[in-house]
Amino acid sequence: MLAAEALRLAAIEVLCPTAALVAGSGFPTLAAEHVFDSRAAALQDLDQTATYTPTLALYTPAARSTRRGAHSDVLDTDAAATLEIIAELSTQCTEGDDTYADALGMADTDAKARLVLAALCAQVRHTLEWSAGGAMFRRLAVRIIGVSEEAHAVPQIGLRWSRVFMTYSCEVPDDDFSAGGMPEPLAGLAAALPATSYAKEKLTELAEAFAPSSPVPLEEIRIAAGVGRLPDDIDDGDATASVDTSED
């Protein structure tokens, strides 16, 4: 569902505003510019001078659209999407000859790292759910059904990482193709985004796949009014109504 993609792209713009990227300051979370679309932080993304780099990675793993009732219209639907945000304190790790980015291993006594990660998650919630800058996201998330946070840990063997899986379950507008071209809500989001934003760039590329098309004009209606029978041929209808398509 494209509405789920719109939800994620709106969240990326809210959590990493284009204006803040241009200014180099004014980011709403500790992750600053380290907000990634459908991927984890790579080694080159990290601040090599710091012990760890707060990062956010956004995914939309699930979406659905269901009819509101057995006799509802095809457009009368409820749509929902899941937005997953992985908040972590990323660091450089070395294993043998391999060097890679991963979440900081967290000792049970590392209270400072725990507080930093908790603060990052709280900033994400505040920015998306309550801040003035989050209005773009909330226009896509018609209703936030629930938010869950799960720490990444295997406590049975004493393994814990500075990583939290934040899951947003949201009601969203269903994809609407009635206007032709790029469907809503993608089209509306594209119009609202800053011209130089990452999300705008991606939607501009996607727009080429949705060239406007004109529906085939209605010319004639044929009706078979007999009881208990169907016409043998389309031209056997009992009544015919022609549609005048002239401009006069």
Tab-separated table of C-alpha atoms in Angstrom:
chain	number	residue	atom	x	y	z
A	1	MET	CA	0.000	0.000	0.000
A	2	LEU	CA	1.346	3.395	-1.007
A	3	ALA	CA	-0.309	5.054	1.984
A	4	ALA	CA	2.161	3.172	4.197
A	5	GLU	CA	5.059	4.559	2.166
A	6	ALA	CA	3.617	8.045	2.583
A	7	LEU	CA	3.446	7.512	6.349
A	8	ARG	CA	7.123	6.535	6.522
A	9	LEU	CA	8.339	9.349	4.270
A	10	ALA	CA	6.364	11.902	6.268
A	11	ALA	CA	7.953	10.577	9.472
A	12	ILE	CA	11.417	10.904	7.929
A	13	GLU	CA	10.822	14.552	7.032
A	14	VAL	CA	9.470	15.267	10.519
A	15	LEU	CA	12.346	13.534	12.342
A	16	CYS	CA	15.014	14.935	10.011
A	17	PRO	CA	13.633	18.241	8.675
A	18	THR	CA	15.071	19.566	5.437
A	19	ALA	CA	15.407	23.020	7.015
A	20	ALA	CA	17.578	21.559	9.793
A	21	LEU	CA	19.751	19.733	7.258
A	22	VAL	CA	20.346	22.977	5.380
A	23	ALA	CA	21.093	24.941	8.557
A	24	GLY	CA	23.112	22.162	10.176
A	25	SER	CA	21.191	22.626	13.433
A	26	GLY	CA	17.696	22.536	14.899
A	27	PHE	CA	17.143	18.775	14.698
A	28	PRO	CA	14.321	17.518	16.942
A	29	THR	CA	16.124	14.423	18.285
A	30	LEU	CA	19.556	13.332	19.482
A	31	ALA	CA	19.931	11.397	16.210
A	32	ALA	CA	20.249	14.733	14.352
A	33	GLU	CA	20.769	13.959	10.655
A	34	HIS	CA	21.288	10.222	11.282
A	35	VAL	CA	17.775	9.179	10.206
A	36	PHE	CA	17.686	6.407	7.606
A	37	ASP	CA	15.001	5.142	5.244
A	38	SER	CA	14.532	1.357	5.278
A	39	ARG	CA	18.141	0.636	6.202
A	40	ALA	CA	20.413	0.490	9.215
A	41	ALA	CA	23.287	2.885	9.798
A	42	ALA	CA	26.441	2.019	7.867
A	43	LEU	CA	30.004	2.433	9.094
A	44	GLN	CA	30.504	5.632	7.090
A	45	ASP	CA	27.428	7.173	8.711
A	46	LEU	CA	28.906	7.102	12.212
A	47	ASP	CA	30.666	9.876	14.102
A	48	GLN	CA	34.141	8.373	14.397
A	49	THR	CA	35.095	10.796	17.181
A	50	ALA	CA	32.297	9.674	19.531
A	51	THR	CA	31.791	6.530	21.601
A	52	TYR	CA	28.447	6.012	19.877
A	53	THR	CA	26.135	7.734	17.393
A	54	PRO	CA	22.383	7.915	18.108
A	55	THR	CA	20.556	6.738	14.960
A	56	LEU	CA	17.014	6.091	13.746
A	57	ALA	CA	16.027	3.624	11.004
A	58	LEU	CA	12.443	3.653	9.687
A	59	TYR	CA	10.557	0.762	8.086
A	60	THR	CA	6.946	-0.032	7.126
A	61	PRO	CA	6.737	-3.831	7.526
A	62	ALA	CA	2.947	-4.224	7.241
A	63	ALA	CA	-0.190	-2.574	5.859
A	64	ARG	CA	-3.780	-3.633	5.224
A	65	SER	CA	-7.040	-2.419	3.720
A	66	THR	CA	-10.381	-4.027	4.656
A	67	ARG	CA	-14.029	-3.410	3.734
A	68	ARG	CA	-16.072	-1.834	6.520
A	69	GLY	CA	-18.900	-4.324	6.066
A	70	ALA	CA	-20.211	-7.127	3.890
A	71	HIS	CA	-22.295	-4.714	1.811
A	72	SER	CA	-19.938	-1.733	1.834
A	73	ASP	CA	-18.830	0.048	-1.308
A	74	VAL	CA	-15.476	-0.851	-2.829
A	75	LEU	CA	-14.129	2.524	-1.686
A	76	ASP	CA	-15.565	2.232	1.824
A	77	THR	CA	-12.507	0.786	3.538
A	78	ASP	CA	-10.465	0.925	6.704
A	79	ALA	CA	-6.723	1.070	6.118
A	80	ALA	CA	-3.911	0.616	8.596
A	81	ALA	CA	-0.120	0.579	8.502
A	82	THR	CA	2.700	-0.361	10.840
A	83	LEU	CA	5.646	2.002	11.166
A	84	GLU	CA	8.718	0.517	12.823
A	85	ILE	CA	11.413	2.857	14.111
A	86	ILE	CA	14.648	1.277	15.318
A	87	ALA	CA	16.349	3.641	17.747
A	88	GLU	CA	19.885	2.713	18.667
A	89	LEU	CA	23.272	3.910	19.817
A	90	SER	CA	25.397	2.775	16.878
A	91	THR	CA	29.109	2.157	17.168
A	92	GLN	CA	32.008	0.649	15.233
A	93	CYS	CA	32.464	-3.056	15.898
A	94	THR	CA	35.313	-5.355	14.879
A	95	GLU	CA	35.149	-9.115	14.516
A	96	GLY	CA	38.239	-10.734	13.069
A	97	ASP	CA	39.108	-8.796	9.916
A	98	ASP	CA	35.617	-7.318	9.561
A	99	THR	CA	34.661	-3.846	10.777
A	100	TYR	CA	30.981	-2.890	10.765
A	101	ALA	CA	28.342	-0.737	12.440
A	102	ASP	CA	26.143	-2.247	15.134
A	103	ALA	CA	24.328	-1.241	18.280
A	104	LEU	CA	26.512	-0.626	21.298
A	105	GLY	CA	26.679	-3.610	23.610
A	106	MET	CA	25.126	-2.496	26.890
A	107	ALA	CA	26.282	-3.681	30.286
A	108	ASP	CA	23.720	-3.971	33.062
A	109	THR	CA	25.426	-1.083	34.848
A	110	ASP	CA	25.561	1.288	31.840
A	111	ALA	CA	22.948	3.689	33.166
A	112	LYS	CA	24.094	6.623	31.010
A	113	ALA	CA	23.608	4.747	27.723
A	114	ARG	CA	20.195	3.560	28.886
A	115	LEU	CA	19.123	7.114	29.657
A	116	VAL	CA	20.393	8.437	26.319
A	117	LEU	CA	18.477	5.736	24.438
A	118	ALA	CA	15.332	6.350	26.492
A	119	ALA	CA	15.632	10.081	25.783
A	120	LEU	CA	15.960	9.392	22.045
A	121	CYS	CA	12.780	7.285	22.063
A	122	ALA	CA	10.933	9.949	24.049
A	123	GLN	CA	12.024	12.615	21.550
A	124	VAL	CA	10.703	10.499	18.678
A	125	ARG	CA	7.315	10.165	20.360
A	126	HIS	CA	7.097	13.859	21.209
A	127	THR	CA	8.111	14.925	17.701
A	128	LEU	CA	5.668	12.644	15.882
A	129	GLU	CA	2.714	12.778	18.257
A	130	TRP	CA	2.668	16.222	19.858
A	131	SER	CA	5.080	18.743	18.327
A	132	ALA	CA	4.029	21.407	15.830
A	133	GLY	CA	6.579	20.001	13.394
A	134	GLY	CA	4.852	16.612	13.482
A	135	ALA	CA	1.642	17.865	11.861
A	136	MET	CA	2.668	16.402	8.494
A	137	PHE	CA	2.957	12.940	10.047
A	138	ARG	CA	-0.321	13.249	11.931
A	139	ARG	CA	-2.176	14.112	8.714
A	140	LEU	CA	-1.154	10.663	7.455
A	141	ALA	CA	-1.634	8.872	10.775
A	142	VAL	CA	-5.373	9.496	11.058
A	143	ARG	CA	-5.347	7.694	14.399
A	144	ILE	CA	-2.454	6.180	16.315
A	145	ILE	CA	-3.904	2.924	17.614
A	146	GLY	CA	-0.907	2.072	19.756
A	147	VAL	CA	2.829	2.485	20.314
A	148	SER	CA	5.083	-0.224	21.710
A	149	GLU	CA	8.764	-0.235	22.647
A	150	GLU	CA	10.833	-3.402	22.933
A	151	ALA	CA	14.485	-3.485	23.964
A	152	HIS	CA	16.832	-5.715	21.973
A	153	ALA	CA	18.102	-8.279	24.443
A	154	VAL	CA	18.627	-11.965	25.065
A	155	PRO	CA	18.632	-11.881	28.852
A	156	GLN	CA	18.874	-15.671	29.152
A	157	ILE	CA	22.507	-15.476	28.029
A	158	GLY	CA	23.227	-11.986	29.298
A	159	LEU	CA	23.199	-10.144	25.962
A	160	ARG	CA	21.790	-6.634	25.706
A	161	TRP	CA	22.187	-3.983	23.048
A	162	SER	CA	21.523	-0.261	22.998
A	163	ARG	CA	18.645	-0.736	20.569
A	164	VAL	CA	14.889	-0.291	20.943
A	165	PHE	CA	12.225	-1.363	18.446
A	166	MET	CA	9.461	1.249	18.434
A	167	THR	CA	6.290	0.094	16.666
A	168	TYR	CA	3.506	2.485	15.644
A	169	SER	CA	0.163	0.948	14.657
A	170	CYS	CA	-1.757	3.614	12.727
A	171	GLU	CA	-4.988	4.095	10.846
A	172	VAL	CA	-4.165	5.742	7.519
A	173	PRO	CA	-6.118	7.009	4.500
A	174	ASP	CA	-6.486	4.244	1.929
A	175	ASP	CA	-4.912	4.626	-1.507
A	176	ASP	CA	-7.193	6.758	-3.694
A	177	PHE	CA	-6.682	6.526	-7.465
A	178	SER	CA	-9.834	8.438	-8.469
A	179	ALA	CA	-8.070	11.637	-9.561
A	180	GLY	CA	-5.622	9.909	-11.910
A	181	GLY	CA	-1.856	10.219	-11.746
A	182	MET	CA	-0.120	9.660	-8.434
A	183	PRO	CA	-2.713	8.468	-5.900
A	184	GLU	CA	-3.568	10.130	-2.639
A	185	PRO	CA	-2.264	10.432	-0.002
A	186	LEU	CA	1.097	10.350	-1.809
A	187	ALA	CA	0.177	13.237	-4.113
A	188	GLY	CA	-0.857	15.471	-1.221
A	189	LEU	CA	2.321	14.643	0.699
A	190	ALA	CA	4.479	15.395	-2.342
A	191	ALA	CA	2.853	18.818	-2.683
A	192	ALA	CA	3.464	19.621	1.001
A	193	LEU	CA	7.123	18.572	1.156
A	194	PRO	CA	10.023	21.045	0.808
A	195	ALA	CA	11.375	21.133	-2.739
A	196	THR	CA	14.835	19.832	-1.775
A	197	SER	CA	13.744	17.173	0.718
A	198	TYR	CA	14.745	13.515	0.517
A	199	ALA	CA	11.092	12.421	0.527
A	200	LYS	CA	10.191	14.867	-2.264
A	201	GLU	CA	12.998	13.474	-4.407
A	202	LYS	CA	11.760	9.916	-3.950
A	203	LEU	CA	8.143	10.825	-4.724
A	204	THR	CA	9.169	12.785	-7.820
A	205	GLU	CA	10.887	9.653	-9.118
A	206	LEU	CA	7.826	7.556	-8.291
A	207	ALA	CA	5.431	9.956	-10.030
A	208	GLU	CA	6.731	8.817	-13.415
A	209	ALA	CA	5.118	5.427	-12.801
A	210	PHE	CA	1.670	7.023	-12.487
A	211	ALA	CA	1.079	8.855	-15.753
A	212	PRO	CA	-2.476	10.272	-15.860
A	213	SER	CA	-4.875	8.225	-17.992
A	214	SER	CA	-8.342	9.056	-19.280
A	215	PRO	CA	-11.160	6.535	-18.688
A	216	VAL	CA	-12.903	5.001	-21.703
A	217	PRO	CA	-15.981	7.195	-22.352
A	218	LEU	CA	-19.411	5.619	-21.845
A	219	GLU	CA	-21.261	5.400	-25.162
A	220	GLU	CA	-24.237	3.101	-24.627
A	221	ILE	CA	-26.153	1.138	-21.960
A	222	ARG	CA	-28.107	-2.051	-22.819
A	223	ILE	CA	-30.694	-3.513	-20.419
A	224	ALA	CA	-32.218	-7.020	-20.453
A	225	ALA	CA	-35.503	-6.782	-18.520
A	226	GLY	CA	-36.834	-10.329	-18.970
A	227	VAL	CA	-37.536	-12.441	-15.883
A	228	GLY	CA	-35.498	-15.612	-15.455
A	229	ARG	CA	-33.507	-15.273	-18.654
A	230	LEU	CA	-30.320	-13.726	-19.921
A	231	PRO	CA	-29.884	-12.413	-23.458
A	232	ASP	CA	-28.042	-14.717	-25.824
A	233	ASP	CA	-26.185	-11.771	-27.313
A	234	ILE	CA	-25.215	-8.329	-26.088
A	235	ASP	CA	-27.351	-6.801	-28.853
A	236	ASP	CA	-30.525	-8.550	-27.587
A	237	GLY	CA	-31.115	-6.116	-24.709
A	238	ASP	CA	-34.751	-5.037	-24.353
A	239	ALA	CA	-33.806	-1.380	-23.921
A	240	THR	CA	-30.919	0.706	-25.148
A	241	ALA	CA	-29.795	4.111	-23.932
A	242	SER	CA	-27.233	6.064	-25.893
A	243	VAL	CA	-24.960	8.647	-24.309
A	244	ASP	CA	-24.413	11.914	-26.146
A	245	THR	CA	-20.697	12.691	-25.903
A	246	SER	CA	-20.743	15.733	-28.164
A	247	GLU	CA	-19.719	19.100	-26.700
A	248	ASP	CA	-22.922	20.868	-27.852
